[in-house]
mmCIF file of C-alpha atoms in Angstrom:
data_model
loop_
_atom_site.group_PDB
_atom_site.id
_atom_site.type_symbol
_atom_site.label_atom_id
_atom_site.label_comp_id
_atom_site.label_asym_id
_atom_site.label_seq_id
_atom_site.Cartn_x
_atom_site.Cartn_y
_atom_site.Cartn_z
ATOM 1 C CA UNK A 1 5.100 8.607 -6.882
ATOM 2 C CA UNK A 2 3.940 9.850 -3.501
ATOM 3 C CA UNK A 3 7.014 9.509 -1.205
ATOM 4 C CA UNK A 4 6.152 10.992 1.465
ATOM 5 C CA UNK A 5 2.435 8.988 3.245
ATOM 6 C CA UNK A 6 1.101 9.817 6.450
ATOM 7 C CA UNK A 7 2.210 6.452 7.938
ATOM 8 C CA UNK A 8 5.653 7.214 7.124
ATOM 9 C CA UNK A 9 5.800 10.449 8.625
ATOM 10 C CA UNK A 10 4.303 9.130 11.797
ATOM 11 C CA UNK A 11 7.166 6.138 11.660
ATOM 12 C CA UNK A 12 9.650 8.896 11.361
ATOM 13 C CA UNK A 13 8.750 10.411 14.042
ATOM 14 C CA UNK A 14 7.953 7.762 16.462
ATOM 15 C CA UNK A 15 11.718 6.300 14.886
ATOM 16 C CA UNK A 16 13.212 9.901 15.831
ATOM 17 C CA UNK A 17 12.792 9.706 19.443
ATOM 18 C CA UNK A 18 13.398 5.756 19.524
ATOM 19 C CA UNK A 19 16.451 7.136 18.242
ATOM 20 C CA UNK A 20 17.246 9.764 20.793
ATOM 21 C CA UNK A 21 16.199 7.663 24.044
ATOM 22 C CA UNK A 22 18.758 5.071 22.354
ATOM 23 C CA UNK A 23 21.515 7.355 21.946
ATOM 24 C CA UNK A 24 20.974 9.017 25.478
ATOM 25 C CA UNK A 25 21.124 5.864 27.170
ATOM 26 C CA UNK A 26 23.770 4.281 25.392
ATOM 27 C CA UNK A 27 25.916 7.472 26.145
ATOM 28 C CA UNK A 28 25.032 7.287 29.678
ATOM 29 C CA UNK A 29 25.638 3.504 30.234
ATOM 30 C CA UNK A 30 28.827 3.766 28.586
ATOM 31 C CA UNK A 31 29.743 6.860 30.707
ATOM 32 C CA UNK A 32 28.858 4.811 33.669
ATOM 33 C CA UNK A 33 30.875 2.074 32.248
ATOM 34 C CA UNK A 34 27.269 -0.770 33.151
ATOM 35 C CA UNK A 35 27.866 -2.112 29.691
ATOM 36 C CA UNK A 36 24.989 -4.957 30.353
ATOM 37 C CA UNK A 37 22.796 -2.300 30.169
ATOM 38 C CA UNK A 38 24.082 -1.581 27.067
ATOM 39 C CA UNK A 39 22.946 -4.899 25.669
ATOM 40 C CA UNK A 40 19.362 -4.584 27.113
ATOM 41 C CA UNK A 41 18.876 -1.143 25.766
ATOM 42 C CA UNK A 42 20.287 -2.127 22.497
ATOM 43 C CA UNK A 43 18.084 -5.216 22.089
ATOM 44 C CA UNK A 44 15.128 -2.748 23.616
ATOM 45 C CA UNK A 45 15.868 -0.836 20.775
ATOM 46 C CA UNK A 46 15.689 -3.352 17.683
ATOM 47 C CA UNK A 47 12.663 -4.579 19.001
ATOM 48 C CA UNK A 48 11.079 -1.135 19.263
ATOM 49 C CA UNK A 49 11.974 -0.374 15.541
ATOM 50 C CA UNK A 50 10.700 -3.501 14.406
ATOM 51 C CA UNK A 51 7.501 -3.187 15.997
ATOM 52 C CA UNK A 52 7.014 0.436 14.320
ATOM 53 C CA UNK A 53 8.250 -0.583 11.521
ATOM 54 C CA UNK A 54 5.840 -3.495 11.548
ATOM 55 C CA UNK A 55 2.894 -1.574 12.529
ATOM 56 C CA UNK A 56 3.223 1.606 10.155
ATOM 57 C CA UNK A 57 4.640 -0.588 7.197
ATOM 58 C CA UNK A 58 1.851 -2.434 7.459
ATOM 59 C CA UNK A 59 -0.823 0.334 8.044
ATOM 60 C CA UNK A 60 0.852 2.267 4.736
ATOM 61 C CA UNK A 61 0.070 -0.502 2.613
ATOM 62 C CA UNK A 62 -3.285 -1.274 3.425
ATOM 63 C CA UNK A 63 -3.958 2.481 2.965
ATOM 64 C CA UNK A 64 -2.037 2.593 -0.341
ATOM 65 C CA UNK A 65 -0.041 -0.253 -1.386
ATOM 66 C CA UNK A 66 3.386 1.420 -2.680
ATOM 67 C CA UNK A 67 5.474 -1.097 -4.587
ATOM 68 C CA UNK A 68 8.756 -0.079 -3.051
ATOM 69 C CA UNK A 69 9.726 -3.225 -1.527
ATOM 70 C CA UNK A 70 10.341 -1.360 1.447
ATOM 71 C CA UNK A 71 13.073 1.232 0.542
ATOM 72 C CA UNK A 72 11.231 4.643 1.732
ATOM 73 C CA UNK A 73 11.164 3.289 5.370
ATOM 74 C CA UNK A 74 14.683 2.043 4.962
ATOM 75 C CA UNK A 75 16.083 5.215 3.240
ATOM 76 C CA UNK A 76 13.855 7.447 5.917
ATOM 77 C CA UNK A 77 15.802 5.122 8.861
ATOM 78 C CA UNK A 78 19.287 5.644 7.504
ATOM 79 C CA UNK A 79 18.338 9.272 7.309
ATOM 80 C CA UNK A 80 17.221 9.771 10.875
ATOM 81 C CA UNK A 81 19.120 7.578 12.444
ATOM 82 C CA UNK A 82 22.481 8.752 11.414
ATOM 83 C CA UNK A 83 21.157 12.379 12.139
ATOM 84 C CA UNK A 84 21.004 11.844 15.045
ATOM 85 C CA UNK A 85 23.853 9.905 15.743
ATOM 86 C CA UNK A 86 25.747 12.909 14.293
ATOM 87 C CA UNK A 87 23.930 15.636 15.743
ATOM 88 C CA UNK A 88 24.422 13.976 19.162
ATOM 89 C CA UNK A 89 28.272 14.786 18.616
ATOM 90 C CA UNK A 90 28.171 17.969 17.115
ATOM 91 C CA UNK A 91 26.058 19.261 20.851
ATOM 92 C CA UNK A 92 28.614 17.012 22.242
ATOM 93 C CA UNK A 93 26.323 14.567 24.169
ATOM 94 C CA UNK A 94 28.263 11.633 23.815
ATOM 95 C CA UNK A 95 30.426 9.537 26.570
ATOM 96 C CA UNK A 96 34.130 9.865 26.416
ATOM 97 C CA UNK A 97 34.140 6.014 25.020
ATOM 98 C CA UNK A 98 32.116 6.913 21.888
ATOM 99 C CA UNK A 99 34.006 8.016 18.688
ATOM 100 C CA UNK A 100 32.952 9.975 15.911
ATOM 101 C CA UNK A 101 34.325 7.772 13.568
ATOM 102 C CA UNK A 102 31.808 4.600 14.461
ATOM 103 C CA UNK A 103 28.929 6.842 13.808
ATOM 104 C CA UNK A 104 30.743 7.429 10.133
ATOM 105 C CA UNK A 105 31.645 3.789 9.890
ATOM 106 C CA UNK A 106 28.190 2.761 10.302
ATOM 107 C CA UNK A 107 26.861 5.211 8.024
ATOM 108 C CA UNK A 108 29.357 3.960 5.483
ATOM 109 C CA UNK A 109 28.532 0.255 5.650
ATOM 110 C CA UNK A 110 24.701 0.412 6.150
ATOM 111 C CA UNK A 111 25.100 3.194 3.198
ATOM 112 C CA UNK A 112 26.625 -0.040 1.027
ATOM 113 C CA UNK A 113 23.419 -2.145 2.224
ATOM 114 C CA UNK A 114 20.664 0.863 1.435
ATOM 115 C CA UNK A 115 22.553 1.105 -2.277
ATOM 116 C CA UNK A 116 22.015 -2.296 -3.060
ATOM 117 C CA UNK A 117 18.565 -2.125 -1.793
ATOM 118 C CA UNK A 118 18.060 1.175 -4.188
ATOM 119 C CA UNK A 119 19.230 -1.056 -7.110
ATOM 120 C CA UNK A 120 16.247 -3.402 -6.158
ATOM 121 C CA UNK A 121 14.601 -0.880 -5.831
ATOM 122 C CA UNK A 122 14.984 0.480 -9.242
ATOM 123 C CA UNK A 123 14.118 -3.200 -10.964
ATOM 124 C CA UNK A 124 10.671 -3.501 -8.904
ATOM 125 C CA UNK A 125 9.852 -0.360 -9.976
ATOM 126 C CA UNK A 126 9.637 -1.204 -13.542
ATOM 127 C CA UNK A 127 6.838 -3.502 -12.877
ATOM 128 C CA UNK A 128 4.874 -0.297 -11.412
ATOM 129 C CA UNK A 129 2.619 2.270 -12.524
ATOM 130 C CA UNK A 130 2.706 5.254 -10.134
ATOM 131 C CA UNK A 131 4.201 3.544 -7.703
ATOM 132 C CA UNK A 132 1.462 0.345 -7.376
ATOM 133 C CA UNK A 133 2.838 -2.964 -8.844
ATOM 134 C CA UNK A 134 0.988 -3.305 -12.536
ATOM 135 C CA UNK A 135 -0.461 -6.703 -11.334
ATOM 136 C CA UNK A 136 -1.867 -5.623 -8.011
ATOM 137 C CA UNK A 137 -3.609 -2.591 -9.727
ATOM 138 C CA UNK A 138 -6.852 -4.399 -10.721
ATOM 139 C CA UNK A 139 -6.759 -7.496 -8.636
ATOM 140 C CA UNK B 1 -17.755 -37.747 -7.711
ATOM 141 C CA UNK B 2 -21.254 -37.801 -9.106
ATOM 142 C CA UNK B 3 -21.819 -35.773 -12.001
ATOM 143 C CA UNK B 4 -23.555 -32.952 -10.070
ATOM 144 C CA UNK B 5 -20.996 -32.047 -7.520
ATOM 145 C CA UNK B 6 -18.699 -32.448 -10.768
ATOM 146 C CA UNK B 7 -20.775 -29.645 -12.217
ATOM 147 C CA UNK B 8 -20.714 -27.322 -9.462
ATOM 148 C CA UNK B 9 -17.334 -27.831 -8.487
ATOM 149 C CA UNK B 10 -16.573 -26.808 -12.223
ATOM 150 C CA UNK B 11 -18.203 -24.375 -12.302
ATOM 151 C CA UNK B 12 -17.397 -22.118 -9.216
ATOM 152 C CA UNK B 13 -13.706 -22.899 -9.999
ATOM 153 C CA UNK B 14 -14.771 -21.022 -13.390
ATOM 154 C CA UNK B 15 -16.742 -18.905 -11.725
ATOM 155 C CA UNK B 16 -13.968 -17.809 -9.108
ATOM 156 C CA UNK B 17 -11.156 -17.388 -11.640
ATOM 157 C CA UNK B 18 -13.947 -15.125 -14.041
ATOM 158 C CA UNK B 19 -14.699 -12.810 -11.095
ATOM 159 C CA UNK B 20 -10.957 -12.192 -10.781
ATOM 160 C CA UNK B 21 -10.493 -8.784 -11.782
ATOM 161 C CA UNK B 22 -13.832 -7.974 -12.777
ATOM 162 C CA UNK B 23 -14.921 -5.762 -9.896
ATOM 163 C CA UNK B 24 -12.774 -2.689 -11.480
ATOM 164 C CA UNK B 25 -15.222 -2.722 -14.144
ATOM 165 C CA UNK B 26 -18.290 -3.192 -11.941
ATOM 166 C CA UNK B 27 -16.454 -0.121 -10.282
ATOM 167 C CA UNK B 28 -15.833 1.722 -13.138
ATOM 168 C CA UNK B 29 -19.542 1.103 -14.522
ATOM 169 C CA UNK B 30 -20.990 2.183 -11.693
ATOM 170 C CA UNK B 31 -19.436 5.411 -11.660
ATOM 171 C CA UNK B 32 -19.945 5.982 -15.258
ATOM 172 C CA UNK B 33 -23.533 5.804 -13.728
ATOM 173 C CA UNK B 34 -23.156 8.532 -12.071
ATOM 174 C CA UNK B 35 -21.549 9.825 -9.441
ATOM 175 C CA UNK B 36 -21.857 7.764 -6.113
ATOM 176 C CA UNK B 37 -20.701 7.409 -2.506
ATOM 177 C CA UNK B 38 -19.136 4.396 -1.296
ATOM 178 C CA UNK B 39 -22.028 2.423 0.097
ATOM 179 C CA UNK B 40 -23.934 3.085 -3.356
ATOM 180 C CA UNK B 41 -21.325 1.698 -5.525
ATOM 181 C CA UNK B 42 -21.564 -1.538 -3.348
ATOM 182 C CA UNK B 43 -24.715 -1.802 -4.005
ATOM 183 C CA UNK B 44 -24.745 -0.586 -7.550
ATOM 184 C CA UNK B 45 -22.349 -3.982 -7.969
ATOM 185 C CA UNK B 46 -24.131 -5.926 -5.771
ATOM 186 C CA UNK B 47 -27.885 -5.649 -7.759
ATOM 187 C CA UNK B 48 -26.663 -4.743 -11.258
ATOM 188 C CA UNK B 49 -24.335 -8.040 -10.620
ATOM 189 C CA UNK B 50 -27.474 -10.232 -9.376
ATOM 190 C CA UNK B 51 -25.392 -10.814 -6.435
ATOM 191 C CA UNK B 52 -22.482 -12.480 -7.941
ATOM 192 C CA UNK B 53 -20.366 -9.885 -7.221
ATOM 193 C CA UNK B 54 -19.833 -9.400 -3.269
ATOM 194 C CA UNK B 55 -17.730 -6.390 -2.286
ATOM 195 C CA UNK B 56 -16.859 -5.332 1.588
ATOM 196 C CA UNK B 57 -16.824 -1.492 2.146
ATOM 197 C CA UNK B 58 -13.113 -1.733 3.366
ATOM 198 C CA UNK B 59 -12.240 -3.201 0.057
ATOM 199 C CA UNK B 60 -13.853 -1.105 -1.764
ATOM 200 C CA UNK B 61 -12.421 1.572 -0.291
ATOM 201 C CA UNK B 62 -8.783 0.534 -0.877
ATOM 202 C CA UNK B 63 -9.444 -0.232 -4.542
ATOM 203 C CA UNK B 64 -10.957 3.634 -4.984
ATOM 204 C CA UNK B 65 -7.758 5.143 -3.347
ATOM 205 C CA UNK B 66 -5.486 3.230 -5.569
ATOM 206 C CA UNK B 67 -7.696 4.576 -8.860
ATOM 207 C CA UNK B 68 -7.290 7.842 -7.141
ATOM 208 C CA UNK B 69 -3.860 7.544 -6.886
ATOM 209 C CA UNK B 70 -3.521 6.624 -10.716
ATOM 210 C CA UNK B 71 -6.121 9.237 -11.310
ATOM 211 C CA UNK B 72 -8.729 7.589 -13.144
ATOM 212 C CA UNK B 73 -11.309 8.314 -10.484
ATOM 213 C CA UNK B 74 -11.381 11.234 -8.251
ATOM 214 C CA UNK B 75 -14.046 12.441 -5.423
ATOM 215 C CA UNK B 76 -15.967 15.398 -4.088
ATOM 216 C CA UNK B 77 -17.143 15.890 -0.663
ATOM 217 C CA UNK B 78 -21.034 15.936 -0.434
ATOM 218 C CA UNK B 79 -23.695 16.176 2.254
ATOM 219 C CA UNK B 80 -24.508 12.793 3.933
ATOM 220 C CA UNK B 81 -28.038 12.275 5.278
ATOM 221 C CA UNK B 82 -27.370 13.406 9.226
ATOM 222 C CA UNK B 83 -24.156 12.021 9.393
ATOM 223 C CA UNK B 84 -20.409 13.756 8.524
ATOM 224 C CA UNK B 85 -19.982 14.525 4.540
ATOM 225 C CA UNK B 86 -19.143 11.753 2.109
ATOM 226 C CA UNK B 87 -16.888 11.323 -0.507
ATOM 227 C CA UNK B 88 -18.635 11.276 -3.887
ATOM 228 C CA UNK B 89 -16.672 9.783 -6.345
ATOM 229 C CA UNK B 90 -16.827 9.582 -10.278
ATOM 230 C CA UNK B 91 -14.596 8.906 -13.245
ATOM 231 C CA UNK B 92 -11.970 11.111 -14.096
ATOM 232 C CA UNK B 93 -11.663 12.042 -17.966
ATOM 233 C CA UNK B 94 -8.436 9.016 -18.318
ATOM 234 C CA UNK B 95 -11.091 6.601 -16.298
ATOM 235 C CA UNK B 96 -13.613 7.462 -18.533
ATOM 236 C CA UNK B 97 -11.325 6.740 -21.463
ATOM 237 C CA UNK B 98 -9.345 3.767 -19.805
ATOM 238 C CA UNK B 99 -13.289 2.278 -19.231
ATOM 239 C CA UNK B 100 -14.706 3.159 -22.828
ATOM 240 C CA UNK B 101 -11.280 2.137 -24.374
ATOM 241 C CA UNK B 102 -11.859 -1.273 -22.277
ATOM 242 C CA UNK B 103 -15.017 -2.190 -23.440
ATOM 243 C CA UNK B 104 -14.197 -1.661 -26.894
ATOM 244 C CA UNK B 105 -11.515 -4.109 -26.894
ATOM 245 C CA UNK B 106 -13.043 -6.713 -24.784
ATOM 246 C CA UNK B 107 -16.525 -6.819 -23.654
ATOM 247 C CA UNK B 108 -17.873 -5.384 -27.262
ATOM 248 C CA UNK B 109 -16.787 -8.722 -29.187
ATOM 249 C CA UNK B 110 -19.756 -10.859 -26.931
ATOM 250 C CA UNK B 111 -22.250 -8.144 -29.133
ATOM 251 C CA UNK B 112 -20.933 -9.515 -32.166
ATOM 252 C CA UNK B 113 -23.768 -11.275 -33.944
ATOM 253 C CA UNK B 114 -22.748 -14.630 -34.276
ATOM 254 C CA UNK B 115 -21.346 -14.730 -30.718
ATOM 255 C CA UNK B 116 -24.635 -13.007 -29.228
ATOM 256 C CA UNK B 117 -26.259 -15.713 -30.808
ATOM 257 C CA UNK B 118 -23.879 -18.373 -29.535
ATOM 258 C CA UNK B 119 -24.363 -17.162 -26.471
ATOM 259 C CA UNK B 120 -27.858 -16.397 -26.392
ATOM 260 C CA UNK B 121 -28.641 -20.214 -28.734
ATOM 261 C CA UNK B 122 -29.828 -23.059 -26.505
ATOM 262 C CA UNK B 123 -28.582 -26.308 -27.460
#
């Protein structure tokens, strides 16, 4: 099955820097200690990802609908987004309020949620050939 | 209802569900044709079909990349008339099995004799 579209690719990166201009200013509010701002940028944030998300989703299928009931953008999100998260430790970016330990207790949790979503996964895929649901093939 | 909006109500509800899934072979058939660039396989279905198949370009296009995909059709680049180069597509060797393999099993039986002629009978 081709993983890997061009509508994915742009997600991921568009995702990537949603994900760095998140982490920056989530560091720096909570450095500051302005933890309203935290809320704003957070809730900035999911709306941002659901728009891409949205868009790109949307634009993948119509190019090639992909009977993967959404797991490659989900599996590409958890990649990217914990990435990040870790990489922003490891060049030590983040405020002194931020642990190490949330970023692994997030990836831990929402690593439960994308498991049971691979299980799904795995059932919808039975009813696909190459990747395109059997009864969508020559609608 | 009076009998003749009876009648054609019937039979575009027939007509609708019938179509359903039939474009792949006016696709297919048209390729077998020979090998053709979007706008000619529209038209291909639209005449050979006496206009009872309709198909948009966009859709079109999104039903040839999913054959691609599977592989049973696959395209070359050609020279358009003055504008940028077209795809020309055409049956790969599964399509052209998948189609003859289809026929066989389904639209061959309506050449059987005593359906032709059932078909083909008035009342």
């Amino acid at each position: 099955m081709k993983a890997l579209t061009k509508n994915l690719l742009y997600f991921m990166v568009f995702f990537t820097i949603g994900a760095i201009v998140f982490r920056y200013g989530l560091s720096s509010f909570l450095e500051n200690r302005a933890y309203s701002l935290v809320w704003i940028i957070a809730v900035i944030y999911f709306f941002f990802n659901f728009f891409i998300g949205w868009y790109f989703g949307k634009r993948d299928h119509e190019t090639l609908p992909l009977y993967d009931i959404g797991f490659r953008f989900h599996f590409a999100t958890y990649l990217l987004f914990n990435t990040v998260s870790v990489l922003w430790f490891l060049f030590d970016l983040h405020s002194q309020f931020e642990s190490i330990r949330n970023v692994f207790s997030i990836a831990l949790f929402w690593g439960i949620g994308l498991l049971i979503h691979f299980v799904f996964y795995l059932i919808a895929r039975k009813n696909t050939i190459k990747g395109l649901n059997k009864e969508e093939i020559f609608d | 209802m009076n009998e003749n909006n009876l009648f054609s109500e019937l039979l575009s509800a027939w007509e609708e569900t019938y179509k359903k899934g039939q474009l792949t072979l006016w696709i297919f058939l048209s390729l077998k044709d020979g090998k053709k660039y979007v706008d000619e396989i529209r038209v291909f279905v639209e005449e050979q079909s006496n206009h009872t198949m309709v198909c948009e370009i966009q859709s079109l296009y999104r039903t040839l990349r999913k054959f691609q995909h599977l592989g049973v059709v696959d395209f070359e680049t050609g020279k358009g008339n003055k504008g940028p180069e077209r795809k020309y597509y055409f049956l790969t060797e599964l399509g052209h099995k998948l189609l003859e393999t289809f026929i066989e099993r389904n639209i061959s039986l309506f050449f059987n004799k005593r359906i032709k002629n059932l078909i083909i009978k008035e009342d």
